[in-house]
Amino acid sequence: MSNKIIAGNWKMNPVTLKDVKATFTEIKRSVGSVRGVSVLICPPFVYLPELKRLSLGGKVEIGAQDAHFVDQGAQTGGVSAYMIRDLGIKTVIIGHSERRAGGDTDEIVNKKILTALTAGLRVILCIGEAVRDDKCHYLNTLQEQLEKDLIGFPIKLADRLIIAYEPVWAIGKNATRVETPDGFLHNKIFIRKVLAGIVGRKKALSVPVLYGGSANATNAGDFLSVGQADGLLVGRDSLNPKNFAEIIKIASKS
Ligand code: PGA
């Protein structure tokens, strides 16, 4: 059985290097000898080199929150997937709803994914609907995102793809409610079905599908067992070492 993936998305936090180091060191210590879980922390770009260094000799992997679709050049403020890879970092989140809200269309997300793969990175592709409707029209949104974001995806690189299903309405402190584990399972099956049409049935079955959106120590167990999530993408609770450690512990037991 493959490891559960517990990924922390720190977003634009913390704002001091001192807090970054303290938070990370506590997480690294708590992961210690935990088995059966792959732990990933995705800090803001500026902290990647320092955290990569601090992560050495431990079990916490460092990932990036985004990468540009151009490999290098005149892109003020941009960060290239090749720069990320050069730091020894292997994983990047692409298509997070907060980046999509900031202008990342499916076409941009698609280009970012293809560049990241060419640079040698593994991609956590975030998808999720903004509104949940009773008639399940939102499933069309998920299908459209996957099909557009993965145009030209090299099937042989399917082992470098992770999907994070994050319904936008369940993300962050303004979340109206949280997805249910049953609801997640329903969507995971749908996502795998769409993926089968893109990378083939066999490979689709091995693509991990994570849940994200107010995942925390209280609901983690249910998402991982009842919801059969292959892991979690955690925002707020990944900045709280105690809560994050609890989620990791739960994942190691499920
Ligand atoms: P949240 O964020 O856990 O704070 O809801 C999740 C995410 O946006 O990845």
mmCIF file with all atom_site columns, N, CA and C in Angstrom, residues 127-159:
data_model
loop_
_atom_site.group_PDB
_atom_site.id
_atom_site.type_symbol
_atom_site.label_atom_id
_atom_site.label_alt_id
_atom_site.label_comp_id
_atom_site.label_asym_id
_atom_site.label_entity_id
_atom_site.label_seq_id
_atom_site.pdbx_PDB_ins_code
_atom_site.Cartn_x
_atom_site.Cartn_y
_atom_site.Cartn_z
_atom_site.occupancy
_atom_site.B_iso_or_equiv
_atom_site.pdbx_formal_charge
_atom_site.auth_seq_id
_atom_site.auth_comp_id
_atom_site.auth_asym_id
_atom_site.auth_atom_id
_atom_site.pdbx_PDB_model_num
ATOM 1  N N  . ILE A 1 127 ? -7.759  21.181 -8.347  1.00 0.00 ? 127 ILE A N  1
ATOM 2  C CA . ILE A 1 127 ? -8.995  21.470 -9.077  1.00 0.00 ? 127 ILE A CA 1
ATOM 3  C C  . ILE A 1 127 ? -10.117 21.589 -8.042  1.00 0.00 ? 127 ILE A C  1
ATOM 4  N N  . GLY A 1 128 ? -11.211 22.194 -8.437  1.00 0.00 ? 128 GLY A N  1
ATOM 5  C CA . GLY A 1 128 ? -12.341 22.298 -7.514  1.00 0.00 ? 128 GLY A CA 1
ATOM 6  C C  . GLY A 1 128 ? -13.328 23.337 -7.998  1.00 0.00 ? 128 GLY A C  1
ATOM 7  N N  . GLU A 1 129 ? -14.584 23.080 -7.720  1.00 0.00 ? 129 GLU A N  1
ATOM 8  C CA . GLU A 1 129 ? -15.632 23.991 -8.176  1.00 0.00 ? 129 GLU A CA 1
ATOM 9  C C  . GLU A 1 129 ? -15.829 25.128 -7.174  1.00 0.00 ? 129 GLU A C  1
ATOM 10 N N  . ALA A 1 130 ? -16.276 26.291 -7.700  1.00 0.00 ? 130 ALA A N  1
ATOM 11 C CA . ALA A 1 130 ? -16.535 27.430 -6.815  1.00 0.00 ? 130 ALA A CA 1
ATOM 12 C C  . ALA A 1 130 ? -17.885 27.282 -6.124  1.00 0.00 ? 130 ALA A C  1
ATOM 13 N N  . VAL A 1 131 ? -18.836 26.651 -6.822  1.00 0.00 ? 131 VAL A N  1
ATOM 14 C CA . VAL A 1 131 ? -20.189 26.531 -6.278  1.00 0.00 ? 131 VAL A CA 1
ATOM 15 C C  . VAL A 1 131 ? -20.649 25.077 -6.392  1.00 0.00 ? 131 VAL A C  1
ATOM 16 N N  . ARG A 1 132 ? -21.246 24.572 -5.340  1.00 0.00 ? 132 ARG A N  1
ATOM 17 C CA . ARG A 1 132 ? -21.795 23.213 -5.367  1.00 0.00 ? 132 ARG A CA 1
ATOM 18 C C  . ARG A 1 132 ? -23.295 23.293 -5.642  1.00 0.00 ? 132 ARG A C  1
ATOM 19 N N  . ASP A 1 133 ? -23.754 22.639 -6.687  1.00 0.00 ? 133 ASP A N  1
ATOM 20 C CA . ASP A 1 133 ? -25.180 22.645 -7.004  1.00 0.00 ? 133 ASP A CA 1
ATOM 21 C C  . ASP A 1 133 ? -25.759 21.240 -6.786  1.00 0.00 ? 133 ASP A C  1
ATOM 22 N N  . ASP A 1 134 ? -27.053 21.188 -6.500  1.00 0.00 ? 134 ASP A N  1
ATOM 23 C CA . ASP A 1 134 ? -27.706 19.907 -6.191  1.00 0.00 ? 134 ASP A CA 1
ATOM 24 C C  . ASP A 1 134 ? -27.780 18.973 -7.392  1.00 0.00 ? 134 ASP A C  1
ATOM 25 N N  . LYS A 1 135 ? -27.766 19.541 -8.574  1.00 0.00 ? 135 LYS A N  1
ATOM 26 C CA . LYS A 1 135 ? -27.939 18.690 -9.772  1.00 0.00 ? 135 LYS A CA 1
ATOM 27 C C  . LYS A 1 135 ? -26.603 18.144 -10.303 1.00 0.00 ? 135 LYS A C  1
ATOM 28 N N  . CYS A 1 136 ? -25.546 18.366 -9.538  1.00 0.00 ? 136 CYS A N  1
ATOM 29 C CA . CYS A 1 136 ? -24.219 17.850 -9.894  1.00 0.00 ? 136 CYS A CA 1
ATOM 30 C C  . CYS A 1 136 ? -23.644 18.443 -11.176 1.00 0.00 ? 136 CYS A C  1
ATOM 31 N N  . HIS A 1 137 ? -24.085 19.640 -11.530 1.00 0.00 ? 137 HIS A N  1
ATOM 32 C CA . HIS A 1 137 ? -23.471 20.301 -12.693 1.00 0.00 ? 137 HIS A CA 1
ATOM 33 C C  . HIS A 1 137 ? -22.004 20.630 -12.400 1.00 0.00 ? 137 HIS A C  1
ATOM 34 N N  . TYR A 1 138 ? -21.674 20.733 -11.115 1.00 0.00 ? 138 TYR A N  1
ATOM 35 C CA . TYR A 1 138 ? -20.283 21.058 -10.771 1.00 0.00 ? 138 TYR A CA 1
ATOM 36 C C  . TYR A 1 138 ? -19.308 20.002 -11.281 1.00 0.00 ? 138 TYR A C  1
ATOM 37 N N  . LEU A 1 139 ? -19.804 18.790 -11.497 1.00 0.00 ? 139 LEU A N  1
ATOM 38 C CA . LEU A 1 139 ? -18.913 17.742 -12.023 1.00 0.00 ? 139 LEU A CA 1
ATOM 39 C C  . LEU A 1 139 ? -18.394 18.115 -13.419 1.00 0.00 ? 139 LEU A C  1
ATOM 40 N N  . ASN A 1 140 ? -19.212 18.853 -14.169 1.00 0.00 ? 140 ASN A N  1
ATOM 41 C CA . ASN A 1 140 ? -18.742 19.330 -15.484 1.00 0.00 ? 140 ASN A CA 1
ATOM 42 C C  . ASN A 1 140 ? -17.537 20.246 -15.320 1.00 0.00 ? 140 ASN A C  1
ATOM 43 N N  . THR A 1 141 ? -17.575 21.077 -14.255 1.00 0.00 ? 141 THR A N  1
ATOM 44 C CA . THR A 1 141 ? -16.439 21.973 -13.989 1.00 0.00 ? 141 THR A CA 1
ATOM 45 C C  . THR A 1 141 ? -15.179 21.156 -13.727 1.00 0.00 ? 141 THR A C  1
ATOM 46 N N  . LEU A 1 142 ? -15.315 20.127 -12.895 1.00 0.00 ? 142 LEU A N  1
ATOM 47 C CA . LEU A 1 142 ? -14.145 19.304 -12.575 1.00 0.00 ? 142 LEU A CA 1
ATOM 48 C C  . LEU A 1 142 ? -13.601 18.636 -13.842 1.00 0.00 ? 142 LEU A C  1
ATOM 49 N N  . GLN A 1 143 ? -14.520 18.101 -14.647 1.00 0.00 ? 143 GLN A N  1
ATOM 50 C CA . GLN A 1 143 ? -14.104 17.427 -15.883 1.00 0.00 ? 143 GLN A CA 1
ATOM 51 C C  . GLN A 1 143 ? -13.389 18.409 -16.824 1.00 0.00 ? 143 GLN A C  1
ATOM 52 N N  . GLU A 1 144 ? -13.987 19.585 -16.942 1.00 0.00 ? 144 GLU A N  1
ATOM 53 C CA . GLU A 1 144 ? -13.414 20.590 -17.839 1.00 0.00 ? 144 GLU A CA 1
ATOM 54 C C  . GLU A 1 144 ? -12.019 21.013 -17.359 1.00 0.00 ? 144 GLU A C  1
ATOM 55 N N  . GLN A 1 145 ? -11.885 21.220 -16.043 1.00 0.00 ? 145 GLN A N  1
ATOM 56 C CA . GLN A 1 145 ? -10.573 21.606 -15.507 1.00 0.00 ? 145 GLN A CA 1
ATOM 57 C C  . GLN A 1 145 ? -9.536  20.522 -15.819 1.00 0.00 ? 145 GLN A C  1
ATOM 58 N N  . LEU A 1 146 ? -9.888  19.273 -15.520 1.00 0.00 ? 146 LEU A N  1
ATOM 59 C CA . LEU A 1 146 ? -8.922  18.188 -15.751 1.00 0.00 ? 146 LEU A CA 1
ATOM 60 C C  . LEU A 1 146 ? -8.567  18.082 -17.228 1.00 0.00 ? 146 LEU A C  1
ATOM 61 N N  . GLU A 1 147 ? -9.583  18.109 -18.076 1.00 0.00 ? 147 GLU A N  1
ATOM 62 C CA . GLU A 1 147 ? -9.306  17.923 -19.510 1.00 0.00 ? 147 GLU A CA 1
ATOM 63 C C  . GLU A 1 147 ? -8.486  19.076 -20.084 1.00 0.00 ? 147 GLU A C  1
ATOM 64 N N  . LYS A 1 148 ? -8.805  20.286 -19.670 1.00 0.00 ? 148 LYS A N  1
ATOM 65 C CA . LYS A 1 148 ? -8.052  21.434 -20.203 1.00 0.00 ? 148 LYS A CA 1
ATOM 66 C C  . LYS A 1 148 ? -6.654  21.538 -19.578 1.00 0.00 ? 148 LYS A C  1
ATOM 67 N N  . ASP A 1 149 ? -6.579  21.302 -18.277 1.00 0.00 ? 149 ASP A N  1
ATOM 68 C CA . ASP A 1 149 ? -5.286  21.443 -17.584 1.00 0.00 ? 149 ASP A CA 1
ATOM 69 C C  . ASP A 1 149 ? -4.285  20.376 -18.027 1.00 0.00 ? 149 ASP A C  1
ATOM 70 N N  . LEU A 1 150 ? -4.816  19.244 -18.486 1.00 0.00 ? 150 LEU A N  1
ATOM 71 C CA . LEU A 1 150 ? -3.919  18.125 -18.808 1.00 0.00 ? 150 LEU A CA 1
ATOM 72 C C  . LEU A 1 150 ? -3.795  17.869 -20.313 1.00 0.00 ? 150 LEU A C  1
ATOM 73 N N  . ILE A 1 151 ? -4.122  18.875 -21.119 1.00 0.00 ? 151 ILE A N  1
ATOM 74 C CA . ILE A 1 151 ? -3.930  18.728 -22.572 1.00 0.00 ? 151 ILE A CA 1
ATOM 75 C C  . ILE A 1 151 ? -2.444  18.462 -22.838 1.00 0.00 ? 151 ILE A C  1
ATOM 76 N N  . GLY A 1 152 ? -2.177  17.431 -23.619 1.00 0.00 ? 152 GLY A N  1
ATOM 77 C CA . GLY A 1 152 ? -0.789  17.129 -23.991 1.00 0.00 ? 152 GLY A CA 1
ATOM 78 C C  . GLY A 1 152 ? 0.020   16.499 -22.870 1.00 0.00 ? 152 GLY A C  1
ATOM 79 N N  . PHE A 1 153 ? -0.667  16.066 -21.805 1.00 0.00 ? 153 PHE A N  1
ATOM 80 C CA . PHE A 1 153 ? 0.056   15.456 -20.682 1.00 0.00 ? 153 PHE A CA 1
ATOM 81 C C  . PHE A 1 153 ? 0.731   14.164 -21.144 1.00 0.00 ? 153 PHE A C  1
ATOM 82 N N  . PRO A 1 154 ? 2.050   14.036 -20.920 1.00 0.00 ? 154 PRO A N  1
ATOM 83 C CA . PRO A 1 154 ? 2.725   12.809 -21.364 1.00 0.00 ? 154 PRO A CA 1
ATOM 84 C C  . PRO A 1 154 ? 2.329   11.632 -20.466 1.00 0.00 ? 154 PRO A C  1
ATOM 85 N N  . ILE A 1 155 ? 1.628   10.665 -21.049 1.00 0.00 ? 155 ILE A N  1
ATOM 86 C CA . ILE A 1 155 ? 1.091   9.551  -20.260 1.00 0.00 ? 155 ILE A CA 1
ATOM 87 C C  . ILE A 1 155 ? 2.177   8.840  -19.452 1.00 0.00 ? 155 ILE A C  1
ATOM 88 N N  . LYS A 1 156 ? 3.364   8.770  -20.041 1.00 0.00 ? 156 LYS A N  1
ATOM 89 C CA . LYS A 1 156 ? 4.439   8.048  -19.325 1.00 0.00 ? 156 LYS A CA 1
ATOM 90 C C  . LYS A 1 156 ? 4.880   8.768  -18.044 1.00 0.00 ? 156 LYS A C  1
ATOM 91 N N  . LEU A 1 157 ? 4.439   10.011 -17.872 1.00 0.00 ? 157 LEU A N  1
ATOM 92 C CA . LEU A 1 157 ? 4.800   10.740 -16.646 1.00 0.00 ? 157 LEU A CA 1
ATOM 93 C C  . LEU A 1 157 ? 3.652   10.765 -15.621 1.00 0.00 ? 157 LEU A C  1
ATOM 94 N N  . ALA A 1 158 ? 2.693   9.863  -15.813 1.00 0.00 ? 158 ALA A N  1
ATOM 95 C CA . ALA A 1 158 ? 1.532   9.858  -14.905 1.00 0.00 ? 158 ALA A CA 1
ATOM 96 C C  . ALA A 1 158 ? 1.941   9.640  -13.452 1.00 0.00 ? 158 ALA A C  1
ATOM 97 N N  . ASP A 1 159 ? 3.080   9.001  -13.239 1.00 0.00 ? 159 ASP A N  1
ATOM 98 C CA . ASP A 1 159 ? 3.523   8.785  -11.855 1.00 0.00 ? 159 ASP A CA 1
ATOM 99 C C  . ASP A 1 159 ? 4.057   10.076 -11.224 1.00 0.00 ? 159 ASP A C  1
#
